[in-house]
PDB file of C-alpha atoms in Angstrom:
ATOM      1  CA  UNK O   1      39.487   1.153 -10.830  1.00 77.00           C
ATOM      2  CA  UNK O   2      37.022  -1.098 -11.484  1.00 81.00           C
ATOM      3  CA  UNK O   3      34.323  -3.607 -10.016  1.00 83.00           C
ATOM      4  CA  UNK O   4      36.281  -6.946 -10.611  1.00 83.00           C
ATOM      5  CA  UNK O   5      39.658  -5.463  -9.089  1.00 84.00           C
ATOM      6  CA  UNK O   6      37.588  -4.869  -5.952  1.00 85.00           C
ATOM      7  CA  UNK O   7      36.369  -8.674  -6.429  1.00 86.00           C
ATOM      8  CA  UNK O   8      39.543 -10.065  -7.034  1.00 85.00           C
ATOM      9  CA  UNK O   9      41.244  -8.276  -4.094  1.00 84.00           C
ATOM     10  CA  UNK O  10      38.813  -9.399  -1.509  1.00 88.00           C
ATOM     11  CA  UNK O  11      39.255 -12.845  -2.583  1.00 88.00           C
ATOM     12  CA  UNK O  12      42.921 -12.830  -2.356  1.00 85.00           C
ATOM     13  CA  UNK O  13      42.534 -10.716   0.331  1.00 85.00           C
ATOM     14  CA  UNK O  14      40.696 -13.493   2.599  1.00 87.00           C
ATOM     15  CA  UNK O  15      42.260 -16.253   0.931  1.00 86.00           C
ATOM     16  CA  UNK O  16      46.377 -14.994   1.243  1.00 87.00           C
ATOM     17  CA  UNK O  17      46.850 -17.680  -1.682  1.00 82.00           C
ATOM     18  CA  UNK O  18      46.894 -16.700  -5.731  1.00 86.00           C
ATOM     19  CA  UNK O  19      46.162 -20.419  -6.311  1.00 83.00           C
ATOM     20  CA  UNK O  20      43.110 -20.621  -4.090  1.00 85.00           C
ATOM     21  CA  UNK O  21      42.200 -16.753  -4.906  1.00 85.00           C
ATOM     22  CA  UNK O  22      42.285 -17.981  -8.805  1.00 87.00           C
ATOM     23  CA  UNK O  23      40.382 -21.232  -8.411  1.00 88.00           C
ATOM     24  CA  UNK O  24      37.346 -19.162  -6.380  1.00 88.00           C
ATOM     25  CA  UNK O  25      36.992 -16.825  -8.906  1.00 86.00           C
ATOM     26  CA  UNK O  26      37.319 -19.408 -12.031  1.00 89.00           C
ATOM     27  CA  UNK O  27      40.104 -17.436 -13.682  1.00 90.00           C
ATOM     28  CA  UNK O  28      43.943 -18.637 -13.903  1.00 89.00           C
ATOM     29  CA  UNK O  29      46.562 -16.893 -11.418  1.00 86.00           C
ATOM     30  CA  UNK O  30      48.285 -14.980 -14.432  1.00 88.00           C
ATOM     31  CA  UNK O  31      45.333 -12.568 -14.768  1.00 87.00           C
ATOM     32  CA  UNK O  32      44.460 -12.262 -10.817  1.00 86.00           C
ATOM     33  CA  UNK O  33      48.259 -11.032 -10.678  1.00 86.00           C
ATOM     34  CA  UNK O  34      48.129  -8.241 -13.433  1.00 90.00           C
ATOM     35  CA  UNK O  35      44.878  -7.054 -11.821  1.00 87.00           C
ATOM     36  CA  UNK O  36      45.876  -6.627  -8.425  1.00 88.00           C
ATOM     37  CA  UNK O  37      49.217  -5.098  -9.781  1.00 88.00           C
ATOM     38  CA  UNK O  38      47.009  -2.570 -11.571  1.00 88.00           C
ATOM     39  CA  UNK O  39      44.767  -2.218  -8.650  1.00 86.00           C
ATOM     40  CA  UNK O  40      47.784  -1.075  -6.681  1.00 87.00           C
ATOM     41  CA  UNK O  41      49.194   1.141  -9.554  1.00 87.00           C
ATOM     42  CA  UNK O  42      46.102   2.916  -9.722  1.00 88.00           C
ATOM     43  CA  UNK O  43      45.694   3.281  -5.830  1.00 87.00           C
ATOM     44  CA  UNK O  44      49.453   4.268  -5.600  1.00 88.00           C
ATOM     45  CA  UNK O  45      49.989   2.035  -2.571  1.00 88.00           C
ATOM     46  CA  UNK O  46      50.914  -1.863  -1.600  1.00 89.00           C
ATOM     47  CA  UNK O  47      48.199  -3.484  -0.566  1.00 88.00           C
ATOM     48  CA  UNK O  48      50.175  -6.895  -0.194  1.00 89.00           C
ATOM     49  CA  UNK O  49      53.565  -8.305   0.983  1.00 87.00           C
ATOM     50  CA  UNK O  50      54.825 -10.678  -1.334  1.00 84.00           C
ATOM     51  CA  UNK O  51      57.198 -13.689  -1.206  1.00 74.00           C
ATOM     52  CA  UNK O  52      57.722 -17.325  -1.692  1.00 64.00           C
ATOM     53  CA  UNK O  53      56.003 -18.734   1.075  1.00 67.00           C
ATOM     54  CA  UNK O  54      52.836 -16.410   1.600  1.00 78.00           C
ATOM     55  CA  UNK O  55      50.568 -13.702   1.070  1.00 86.00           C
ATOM     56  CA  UNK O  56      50.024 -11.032   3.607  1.00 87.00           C
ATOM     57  CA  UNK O  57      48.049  -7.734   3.673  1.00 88.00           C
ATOM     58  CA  UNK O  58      50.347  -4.616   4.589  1.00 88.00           C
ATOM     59  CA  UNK O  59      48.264  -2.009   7.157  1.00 85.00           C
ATOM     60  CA  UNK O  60      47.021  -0.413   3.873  1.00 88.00           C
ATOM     61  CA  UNK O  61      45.598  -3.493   2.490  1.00 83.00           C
ATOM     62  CA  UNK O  62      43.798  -4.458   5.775  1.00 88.00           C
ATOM     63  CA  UNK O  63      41.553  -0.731   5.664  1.00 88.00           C
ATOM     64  CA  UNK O  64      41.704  -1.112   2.142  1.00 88.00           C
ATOM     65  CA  UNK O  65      39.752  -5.046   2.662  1.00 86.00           C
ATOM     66  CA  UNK O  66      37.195  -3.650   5.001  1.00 88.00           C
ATOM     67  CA  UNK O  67      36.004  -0.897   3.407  1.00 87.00           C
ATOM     68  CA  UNK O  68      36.111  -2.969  -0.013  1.00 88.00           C
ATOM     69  CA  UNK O  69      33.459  -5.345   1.868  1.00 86.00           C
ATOM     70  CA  UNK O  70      31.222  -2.670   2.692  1.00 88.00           C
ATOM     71  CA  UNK O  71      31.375  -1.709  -0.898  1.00 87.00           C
ATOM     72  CA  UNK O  72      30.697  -4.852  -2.232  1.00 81.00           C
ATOM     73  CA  UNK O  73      27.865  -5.722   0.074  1.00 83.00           C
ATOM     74  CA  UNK O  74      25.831  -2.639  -0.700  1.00 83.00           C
ATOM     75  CA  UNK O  75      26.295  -3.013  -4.547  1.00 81.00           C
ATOM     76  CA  UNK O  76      25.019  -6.358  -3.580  1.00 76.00           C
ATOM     77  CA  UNK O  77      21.856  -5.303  -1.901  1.00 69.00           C
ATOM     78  CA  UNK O  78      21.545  -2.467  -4.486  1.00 73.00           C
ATOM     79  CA  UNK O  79      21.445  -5.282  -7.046  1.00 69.00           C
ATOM     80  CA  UNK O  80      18.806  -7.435  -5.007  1.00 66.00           C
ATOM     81  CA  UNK O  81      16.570  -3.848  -4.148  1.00 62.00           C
ATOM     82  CA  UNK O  82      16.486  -3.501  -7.989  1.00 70.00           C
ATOM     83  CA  UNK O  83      15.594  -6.677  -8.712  1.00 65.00           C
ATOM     84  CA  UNK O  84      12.878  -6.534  -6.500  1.00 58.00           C
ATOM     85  CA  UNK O  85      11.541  -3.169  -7.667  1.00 60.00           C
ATOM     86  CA  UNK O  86      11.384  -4.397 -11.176  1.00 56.00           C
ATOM     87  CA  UNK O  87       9.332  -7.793  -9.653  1.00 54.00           C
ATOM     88  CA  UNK O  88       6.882  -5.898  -7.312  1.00 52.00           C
ATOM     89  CA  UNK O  89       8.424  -6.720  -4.501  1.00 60.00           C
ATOM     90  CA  UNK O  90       9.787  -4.034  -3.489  1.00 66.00           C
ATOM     91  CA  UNK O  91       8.864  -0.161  -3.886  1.00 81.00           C
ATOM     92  CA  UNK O  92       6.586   2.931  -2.576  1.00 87.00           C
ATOM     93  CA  UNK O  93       3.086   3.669  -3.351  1.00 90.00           C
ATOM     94  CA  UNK O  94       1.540   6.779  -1.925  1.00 93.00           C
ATOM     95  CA  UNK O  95      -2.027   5.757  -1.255  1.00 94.00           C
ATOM     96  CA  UNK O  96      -4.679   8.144  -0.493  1.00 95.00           C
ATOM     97  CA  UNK O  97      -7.930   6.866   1.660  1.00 92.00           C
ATOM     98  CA  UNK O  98     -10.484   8.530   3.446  1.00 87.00           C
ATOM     99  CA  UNK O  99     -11.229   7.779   6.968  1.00 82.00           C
ATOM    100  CA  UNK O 100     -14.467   5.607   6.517  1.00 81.00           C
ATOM    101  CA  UNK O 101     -12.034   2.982   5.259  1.00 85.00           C
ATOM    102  CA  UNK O 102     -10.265   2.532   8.368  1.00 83.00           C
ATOM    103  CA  UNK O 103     -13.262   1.087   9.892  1.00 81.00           C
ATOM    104  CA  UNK O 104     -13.299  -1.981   7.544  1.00 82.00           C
ATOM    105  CA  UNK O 105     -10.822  -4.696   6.723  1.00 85.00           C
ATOM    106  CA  UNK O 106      -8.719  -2.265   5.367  1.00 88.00           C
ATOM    107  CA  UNK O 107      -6.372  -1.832   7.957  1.00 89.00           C
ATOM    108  CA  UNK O 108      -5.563  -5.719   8.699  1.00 87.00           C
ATOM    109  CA  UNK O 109      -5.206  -6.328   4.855  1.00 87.00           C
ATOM    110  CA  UNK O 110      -2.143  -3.508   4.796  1.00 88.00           C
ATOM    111  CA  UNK O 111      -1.277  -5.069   7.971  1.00 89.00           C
ATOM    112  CA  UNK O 112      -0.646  -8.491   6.287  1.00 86.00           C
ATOM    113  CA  UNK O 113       1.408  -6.637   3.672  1.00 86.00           C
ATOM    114  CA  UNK O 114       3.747  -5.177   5.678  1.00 88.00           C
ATOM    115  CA  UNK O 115       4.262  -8.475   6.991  1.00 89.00           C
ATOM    116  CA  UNK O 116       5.077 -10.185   4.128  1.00 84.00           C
ATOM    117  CA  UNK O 117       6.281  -7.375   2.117  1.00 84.00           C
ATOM    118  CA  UNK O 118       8.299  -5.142   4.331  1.00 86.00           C
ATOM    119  CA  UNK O 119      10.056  -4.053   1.369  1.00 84.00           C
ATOM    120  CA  UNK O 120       7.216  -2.189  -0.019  1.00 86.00           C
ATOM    121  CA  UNK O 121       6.340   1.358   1.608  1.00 88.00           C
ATOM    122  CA  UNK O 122       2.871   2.393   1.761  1.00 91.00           C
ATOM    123  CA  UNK O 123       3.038   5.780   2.723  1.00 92.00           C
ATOM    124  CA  UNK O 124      -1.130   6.196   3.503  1.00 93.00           C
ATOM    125  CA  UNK O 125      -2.502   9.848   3.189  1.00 93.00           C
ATOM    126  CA  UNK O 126      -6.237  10.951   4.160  1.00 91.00           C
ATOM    127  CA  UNK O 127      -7.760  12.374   2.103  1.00 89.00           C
ATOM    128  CA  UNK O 128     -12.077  13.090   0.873  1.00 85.00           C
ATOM    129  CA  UNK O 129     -12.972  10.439  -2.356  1.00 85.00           C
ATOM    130  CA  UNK O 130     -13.379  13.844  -4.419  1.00 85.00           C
ATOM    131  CA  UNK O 131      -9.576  14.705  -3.579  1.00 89.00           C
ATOM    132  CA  UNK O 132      -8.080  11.555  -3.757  1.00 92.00           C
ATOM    133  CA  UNK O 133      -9.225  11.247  -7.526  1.00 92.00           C
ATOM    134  CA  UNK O 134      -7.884  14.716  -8.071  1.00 93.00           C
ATOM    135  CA  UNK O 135      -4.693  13.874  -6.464  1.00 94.00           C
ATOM    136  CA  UNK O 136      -4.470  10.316  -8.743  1.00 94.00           C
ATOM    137  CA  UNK O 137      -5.012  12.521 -12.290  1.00 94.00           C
ATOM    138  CA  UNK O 138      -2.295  14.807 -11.147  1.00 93.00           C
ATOM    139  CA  UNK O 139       0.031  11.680 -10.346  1.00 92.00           C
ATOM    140  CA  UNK O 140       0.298  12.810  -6.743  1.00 94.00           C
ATOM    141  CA  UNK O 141      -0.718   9.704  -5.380  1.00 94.00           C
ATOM    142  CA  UNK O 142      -0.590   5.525  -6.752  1.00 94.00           C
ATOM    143  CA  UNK O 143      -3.340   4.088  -5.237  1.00 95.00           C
ATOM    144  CA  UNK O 144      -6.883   5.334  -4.570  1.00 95.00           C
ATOM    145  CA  UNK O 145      -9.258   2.952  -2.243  1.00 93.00           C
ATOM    146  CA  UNK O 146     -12.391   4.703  -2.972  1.00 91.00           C
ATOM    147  CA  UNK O 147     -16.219   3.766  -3.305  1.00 89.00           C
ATOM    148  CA  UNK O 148     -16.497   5.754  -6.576  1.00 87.00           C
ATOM    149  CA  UNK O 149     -15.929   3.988  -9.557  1.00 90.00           C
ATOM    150  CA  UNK O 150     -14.065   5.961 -12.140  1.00 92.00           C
ATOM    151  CA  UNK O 151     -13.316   4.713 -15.710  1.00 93.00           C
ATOM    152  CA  UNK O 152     -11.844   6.608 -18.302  1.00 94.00           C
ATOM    153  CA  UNK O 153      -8.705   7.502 -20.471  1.00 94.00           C
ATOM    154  CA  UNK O 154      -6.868   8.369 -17.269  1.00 94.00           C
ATOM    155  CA  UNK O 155      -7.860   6.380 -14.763  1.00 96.00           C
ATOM    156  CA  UNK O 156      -9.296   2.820 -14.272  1.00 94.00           C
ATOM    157  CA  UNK O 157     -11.101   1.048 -10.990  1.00 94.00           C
ATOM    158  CA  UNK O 158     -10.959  -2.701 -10.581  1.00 92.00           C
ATOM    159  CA  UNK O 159     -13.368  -4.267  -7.402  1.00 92.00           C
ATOM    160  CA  UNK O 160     -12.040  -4.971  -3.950  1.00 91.00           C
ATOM    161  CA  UNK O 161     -14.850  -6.094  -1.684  1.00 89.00           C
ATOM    162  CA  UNK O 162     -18.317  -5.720  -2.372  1.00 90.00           C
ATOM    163  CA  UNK O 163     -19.989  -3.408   0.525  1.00 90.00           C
ATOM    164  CA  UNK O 164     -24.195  -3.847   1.253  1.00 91.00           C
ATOM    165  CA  UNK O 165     -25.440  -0.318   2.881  1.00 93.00           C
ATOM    166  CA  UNK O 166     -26.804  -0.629   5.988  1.00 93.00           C
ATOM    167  CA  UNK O 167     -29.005   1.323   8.387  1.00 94.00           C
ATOM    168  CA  UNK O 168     -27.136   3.156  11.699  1.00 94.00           C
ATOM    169  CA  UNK O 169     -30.288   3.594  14.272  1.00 94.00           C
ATOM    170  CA  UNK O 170     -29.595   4.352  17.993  1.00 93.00           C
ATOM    171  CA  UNK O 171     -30.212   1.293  20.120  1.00 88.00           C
ATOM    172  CA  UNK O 172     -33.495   2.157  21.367  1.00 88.00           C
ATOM    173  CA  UNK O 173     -34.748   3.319  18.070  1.00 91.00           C
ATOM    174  CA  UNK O 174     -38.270   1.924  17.183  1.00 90.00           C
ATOM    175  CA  UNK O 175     -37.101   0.727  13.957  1.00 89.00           C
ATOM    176  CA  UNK O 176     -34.502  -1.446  15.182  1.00 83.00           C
ATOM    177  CA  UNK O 177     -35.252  -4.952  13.934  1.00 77.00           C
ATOM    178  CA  UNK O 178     -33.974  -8.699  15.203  1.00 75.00           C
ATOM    179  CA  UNK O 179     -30.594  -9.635  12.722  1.00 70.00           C
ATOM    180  CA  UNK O 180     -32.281 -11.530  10.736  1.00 68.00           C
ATOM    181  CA  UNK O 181     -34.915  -8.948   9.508  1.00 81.00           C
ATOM    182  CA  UNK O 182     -34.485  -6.149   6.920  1.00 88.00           C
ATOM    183  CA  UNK O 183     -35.833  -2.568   6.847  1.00 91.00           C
ATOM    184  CA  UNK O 184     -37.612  -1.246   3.838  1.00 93.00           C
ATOM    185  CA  UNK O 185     -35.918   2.142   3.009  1.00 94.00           C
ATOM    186  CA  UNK O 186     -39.026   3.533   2.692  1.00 94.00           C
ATOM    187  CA  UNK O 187     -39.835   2.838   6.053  1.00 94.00           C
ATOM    188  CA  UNK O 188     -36.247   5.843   7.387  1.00 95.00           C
ATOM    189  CA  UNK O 189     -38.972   8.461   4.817  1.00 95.00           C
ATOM    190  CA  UNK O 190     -39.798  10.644   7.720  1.00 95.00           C
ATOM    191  CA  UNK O 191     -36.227  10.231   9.998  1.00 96.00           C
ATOM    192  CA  UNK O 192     -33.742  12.802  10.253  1.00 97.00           C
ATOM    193  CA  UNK O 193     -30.704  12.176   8.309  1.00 97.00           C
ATOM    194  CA  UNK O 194     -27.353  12.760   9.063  1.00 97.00           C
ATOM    195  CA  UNK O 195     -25.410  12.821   5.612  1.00 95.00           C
ATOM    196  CA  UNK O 196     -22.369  13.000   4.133  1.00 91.00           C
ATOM    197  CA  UNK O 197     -21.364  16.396   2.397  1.00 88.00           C
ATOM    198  CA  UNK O 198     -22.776  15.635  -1.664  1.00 80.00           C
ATOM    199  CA  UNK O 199     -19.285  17.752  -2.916  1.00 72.00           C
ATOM    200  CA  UNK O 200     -17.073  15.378  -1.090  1.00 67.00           C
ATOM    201  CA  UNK O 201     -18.375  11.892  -1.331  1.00 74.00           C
ATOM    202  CA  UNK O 202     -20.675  10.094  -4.221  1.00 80.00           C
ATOM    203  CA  UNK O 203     -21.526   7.504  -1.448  1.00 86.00           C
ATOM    204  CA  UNK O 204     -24.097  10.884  -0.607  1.00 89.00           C
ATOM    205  CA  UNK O 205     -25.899  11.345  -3.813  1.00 89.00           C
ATOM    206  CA  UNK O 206     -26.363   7.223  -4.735  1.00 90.00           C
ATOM    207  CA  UNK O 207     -28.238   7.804  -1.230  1.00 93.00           C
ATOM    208  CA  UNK O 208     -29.965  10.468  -2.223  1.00 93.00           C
ATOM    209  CA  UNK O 209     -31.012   8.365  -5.711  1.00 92.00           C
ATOM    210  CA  UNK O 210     -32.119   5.949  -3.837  1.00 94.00           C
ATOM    211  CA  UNK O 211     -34.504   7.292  -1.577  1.00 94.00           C
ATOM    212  CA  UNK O 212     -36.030   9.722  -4.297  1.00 94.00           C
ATOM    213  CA  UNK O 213     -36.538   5.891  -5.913  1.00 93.00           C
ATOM    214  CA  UNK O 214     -38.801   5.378  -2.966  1.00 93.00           C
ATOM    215  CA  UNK O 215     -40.383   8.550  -2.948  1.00 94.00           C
ATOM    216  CA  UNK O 216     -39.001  10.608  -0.763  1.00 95.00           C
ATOM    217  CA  UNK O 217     -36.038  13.316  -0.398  1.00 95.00           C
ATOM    218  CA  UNK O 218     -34.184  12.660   2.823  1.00 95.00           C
ATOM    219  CA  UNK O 219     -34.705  15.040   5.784  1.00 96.00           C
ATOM    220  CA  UNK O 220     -30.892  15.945   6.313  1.00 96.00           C
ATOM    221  CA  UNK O 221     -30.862  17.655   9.814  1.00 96.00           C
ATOM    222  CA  UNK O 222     -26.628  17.022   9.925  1.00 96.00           C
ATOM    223  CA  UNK O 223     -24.326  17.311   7.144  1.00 94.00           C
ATOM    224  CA  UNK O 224     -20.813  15.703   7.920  1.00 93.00           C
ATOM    225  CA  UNK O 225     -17.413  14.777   6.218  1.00 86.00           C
ATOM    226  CA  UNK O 226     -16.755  11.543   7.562  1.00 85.00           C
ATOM    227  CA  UNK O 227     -18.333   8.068   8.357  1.00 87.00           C
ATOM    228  CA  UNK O 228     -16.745   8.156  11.912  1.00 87.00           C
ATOM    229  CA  UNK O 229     -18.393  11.589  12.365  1.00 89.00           C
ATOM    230  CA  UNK O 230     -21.927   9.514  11.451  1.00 92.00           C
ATOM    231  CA  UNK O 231     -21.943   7.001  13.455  1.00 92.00           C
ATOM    232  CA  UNK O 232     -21.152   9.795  16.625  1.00 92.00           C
ATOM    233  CA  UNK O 233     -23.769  11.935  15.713  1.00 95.00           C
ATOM    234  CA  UNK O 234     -26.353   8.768  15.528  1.00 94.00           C
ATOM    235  CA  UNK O 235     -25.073   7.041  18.811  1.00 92.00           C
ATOM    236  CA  UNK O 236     -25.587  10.601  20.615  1.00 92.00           C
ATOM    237  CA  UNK O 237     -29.481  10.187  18.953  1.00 93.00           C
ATOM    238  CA  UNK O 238     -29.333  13.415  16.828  1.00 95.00           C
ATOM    239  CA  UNK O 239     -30.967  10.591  13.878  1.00 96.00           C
ATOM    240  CA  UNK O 240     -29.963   7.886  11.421  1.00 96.00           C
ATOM    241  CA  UNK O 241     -27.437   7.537   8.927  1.00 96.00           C
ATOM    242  CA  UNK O 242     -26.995   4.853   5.805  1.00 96.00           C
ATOM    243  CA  UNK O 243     -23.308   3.728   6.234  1.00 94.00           C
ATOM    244  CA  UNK O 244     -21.292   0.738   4.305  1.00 91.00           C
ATOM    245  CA  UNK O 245     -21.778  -2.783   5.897  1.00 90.00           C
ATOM    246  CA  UNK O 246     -18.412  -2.927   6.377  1.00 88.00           C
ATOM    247  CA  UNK O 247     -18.180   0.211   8.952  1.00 86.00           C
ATOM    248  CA  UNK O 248     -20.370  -1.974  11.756  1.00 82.00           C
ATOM    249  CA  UNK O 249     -16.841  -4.073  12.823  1.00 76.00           C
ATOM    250  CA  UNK O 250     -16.693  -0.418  14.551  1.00 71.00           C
ATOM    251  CA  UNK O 251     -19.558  -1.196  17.318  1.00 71.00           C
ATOM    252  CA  UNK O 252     -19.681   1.773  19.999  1.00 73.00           C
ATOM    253  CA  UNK O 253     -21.971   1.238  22.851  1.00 80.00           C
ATOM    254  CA  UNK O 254     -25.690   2.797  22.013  1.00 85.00           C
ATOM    255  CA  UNK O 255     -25.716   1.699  17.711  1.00 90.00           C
ATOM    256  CA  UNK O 256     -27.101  -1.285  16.294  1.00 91.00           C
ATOM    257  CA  UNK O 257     -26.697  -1.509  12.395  1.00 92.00           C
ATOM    258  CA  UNK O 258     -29.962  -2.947  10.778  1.00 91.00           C
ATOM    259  CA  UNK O 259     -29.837  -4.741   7.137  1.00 90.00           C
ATOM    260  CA  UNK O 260     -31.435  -2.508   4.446  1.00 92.00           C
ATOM    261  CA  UNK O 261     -34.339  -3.998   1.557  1.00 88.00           C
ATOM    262  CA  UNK O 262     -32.164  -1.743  -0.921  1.00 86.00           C
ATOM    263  CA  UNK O 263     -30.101  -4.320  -3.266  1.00 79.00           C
ATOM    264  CA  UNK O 264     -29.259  -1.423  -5.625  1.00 84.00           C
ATOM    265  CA  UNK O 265     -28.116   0.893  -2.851  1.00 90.00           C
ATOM    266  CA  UNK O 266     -24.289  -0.420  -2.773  1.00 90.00           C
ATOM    267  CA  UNK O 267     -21.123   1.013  -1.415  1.00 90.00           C
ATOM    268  CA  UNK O 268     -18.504  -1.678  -3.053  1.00 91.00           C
ATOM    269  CA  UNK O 269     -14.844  -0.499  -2.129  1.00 92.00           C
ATOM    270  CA  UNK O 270     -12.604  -0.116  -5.845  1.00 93.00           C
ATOM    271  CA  UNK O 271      -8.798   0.319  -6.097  1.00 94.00           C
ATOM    272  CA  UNK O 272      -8.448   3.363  -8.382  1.00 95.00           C
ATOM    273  CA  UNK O 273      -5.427   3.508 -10.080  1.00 94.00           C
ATOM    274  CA  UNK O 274      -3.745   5.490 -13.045  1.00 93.00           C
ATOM    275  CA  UNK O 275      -4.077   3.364 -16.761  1.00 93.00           C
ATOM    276  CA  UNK O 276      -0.413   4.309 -17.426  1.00 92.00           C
ATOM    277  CA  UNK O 277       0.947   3.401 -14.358  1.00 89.00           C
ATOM    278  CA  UNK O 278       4.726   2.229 -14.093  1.00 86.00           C
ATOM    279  CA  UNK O 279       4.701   1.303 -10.661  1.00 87.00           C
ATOM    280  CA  UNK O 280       5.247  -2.411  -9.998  1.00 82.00           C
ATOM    281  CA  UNK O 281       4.482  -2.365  -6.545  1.00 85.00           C
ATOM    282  CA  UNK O 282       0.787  -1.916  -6.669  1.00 87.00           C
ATOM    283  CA  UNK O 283       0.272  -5.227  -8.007  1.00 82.00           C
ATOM    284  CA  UNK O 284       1.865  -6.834  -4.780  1.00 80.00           C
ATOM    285  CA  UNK O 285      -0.672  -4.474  -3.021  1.00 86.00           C
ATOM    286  CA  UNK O 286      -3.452  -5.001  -4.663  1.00 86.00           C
ATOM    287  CA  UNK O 287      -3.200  -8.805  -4.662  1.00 82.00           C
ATOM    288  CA  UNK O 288      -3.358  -8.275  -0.817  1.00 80.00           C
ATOM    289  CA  UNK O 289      -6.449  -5.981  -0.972  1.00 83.00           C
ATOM    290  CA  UNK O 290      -8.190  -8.682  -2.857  1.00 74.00           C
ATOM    291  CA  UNK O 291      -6.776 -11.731  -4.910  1.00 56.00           C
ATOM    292  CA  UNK O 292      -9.209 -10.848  -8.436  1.00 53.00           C
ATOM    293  CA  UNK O 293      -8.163  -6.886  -8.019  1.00 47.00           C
ATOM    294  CA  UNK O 294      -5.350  -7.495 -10.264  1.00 43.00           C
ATOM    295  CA  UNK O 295      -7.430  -8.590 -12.935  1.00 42.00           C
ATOM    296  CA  UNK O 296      -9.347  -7.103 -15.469  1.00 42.00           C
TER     297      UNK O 296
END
């Protein structure tokens, strides 16, 4: 049996004419004839009454038409899901992200994607920045969305948003500044510090560069995983923390987030991504993360 006896059938099939059937499928009625006859040889049943006057579908034919259209319509959306998956538009990319990210514009951004692209699956698993990388070299995961830049024969980062670091003070804390001032990090030398964990995140040691720039070692009192975990321990007053500029669009009663003097002290956001990936999807994704990710 093949494809184009299915095709030919369900034309005649909705047509009841070899003339019409013929002329539909740009062939001459000679051939449509021989095919169907083989169609029916090879099923071992009539799928059509025959005479002068008309074409009619014996009981055989008619469950023999439907489930030929179901066939036909999923080859047909198997052709146009391929298609797609070999354009981008279509796919799944396991993306790994730890929870820090959730408090930026990531979440709208894959929002927006699913909107336009609701072909695409992004199936999103948490993970620390140490892990994630680990999980990209082993090819367990597409996508990292990570503020460590990694470039080498494996992997490759390209920029997503630029992300200034900026103080987290309780409200009432002395140093806390009008908007439009900044605060030296020299001036958080004698605070207590809640940090994040140095094995888990390199967001930790550029902070720890950066204050032994100014002098100092910070005076960690609170060691934590996560940025959410931060911002709790500062709003309950247990000290200050230096978080990504990004994280303040999460504003919980009792924080204020004051600008840093510390133009070196960065926490840019970089899609991570393996060099010899096949996966056409993550273009489509990254153009939504940021339009210039895609290119080099």
């Amino acid at each position: 049996m093949e494809l184009r006896q299915l095709r030919y059938f369900a034309a005649l099939a909705e047509e009841l004419n070899f003339t019409r059937a013929a002329d539909r499928l740009h062939i001459s009625q000679p051939p449509l004839s021989a095919q169907i006859a083989q169609l029916e040889q090879e099923l071992g049943v009539q799928l059509l009454h025959r005479n002068s006057r008309r074409v009619s579908l014996t009981d055989a034919g008619v469950a023999f038409l439907q489930d030929t259209r179901l066939l036909l319509q999923r080859l047909d959306e198997a052709q146009r899901h391929v298609r797609q998956i070999h354009e981008g538009l279509a796919g799944r990319v396991e993306l790994g992200v730890s929870g820090s990210h959730f408090l930026g514009p990531l979440p709208q951004r894959l929002g927006l994607l699913a909107q336009a692209r609701p072909e695409i699956v992004v199936a999103i698993r948490e993970l620390s920045p140490s892990r994630q990388i680990e999980a990209l070299r082993e090819g367990r995961i597409d996508l990292s969305i990570s503020r460590q830049q990694v470039d080498d024969e494996i992997l490759r980062s390209r920029l997503l948003w630029p992300d200034p670091v900026v103080a987290a003070l309780p409200a009432a804390h002395p140093l806390a500044l009008p908007p439009a001032h900044t605060l030296p990090l020299a001036s958080l030398a004698t605070e207590p510090f809640i940090m994040l964990e140095r094995e888990s995140s390199s967001f930790a040691a550029r902070v720890y560069r950066a204050c032994a720039a100014q002098g100092y070692t910070p005076r960690v009192t609170h060691t934590v995983v996560e940025v959410p975990t931060q911002l709790s321990l500062v709003q309950a007053g247990l000290g200050i923390a230096l978080v990504p500029a990004s994280t303040s669009a999460y504003r919980p009663d009792g924080l204020v987030f004051q600008a840093l003097d510390a133009a070196d002290l960065q926490a840019d956001v970089y899609a991570v991504t393996r060099r010899d990936s096949r996966n056409t999807a993550l273009e489509a994704i990254l153009e939504f993360l940021a339009p210039q990710a895609h290119t080099e």
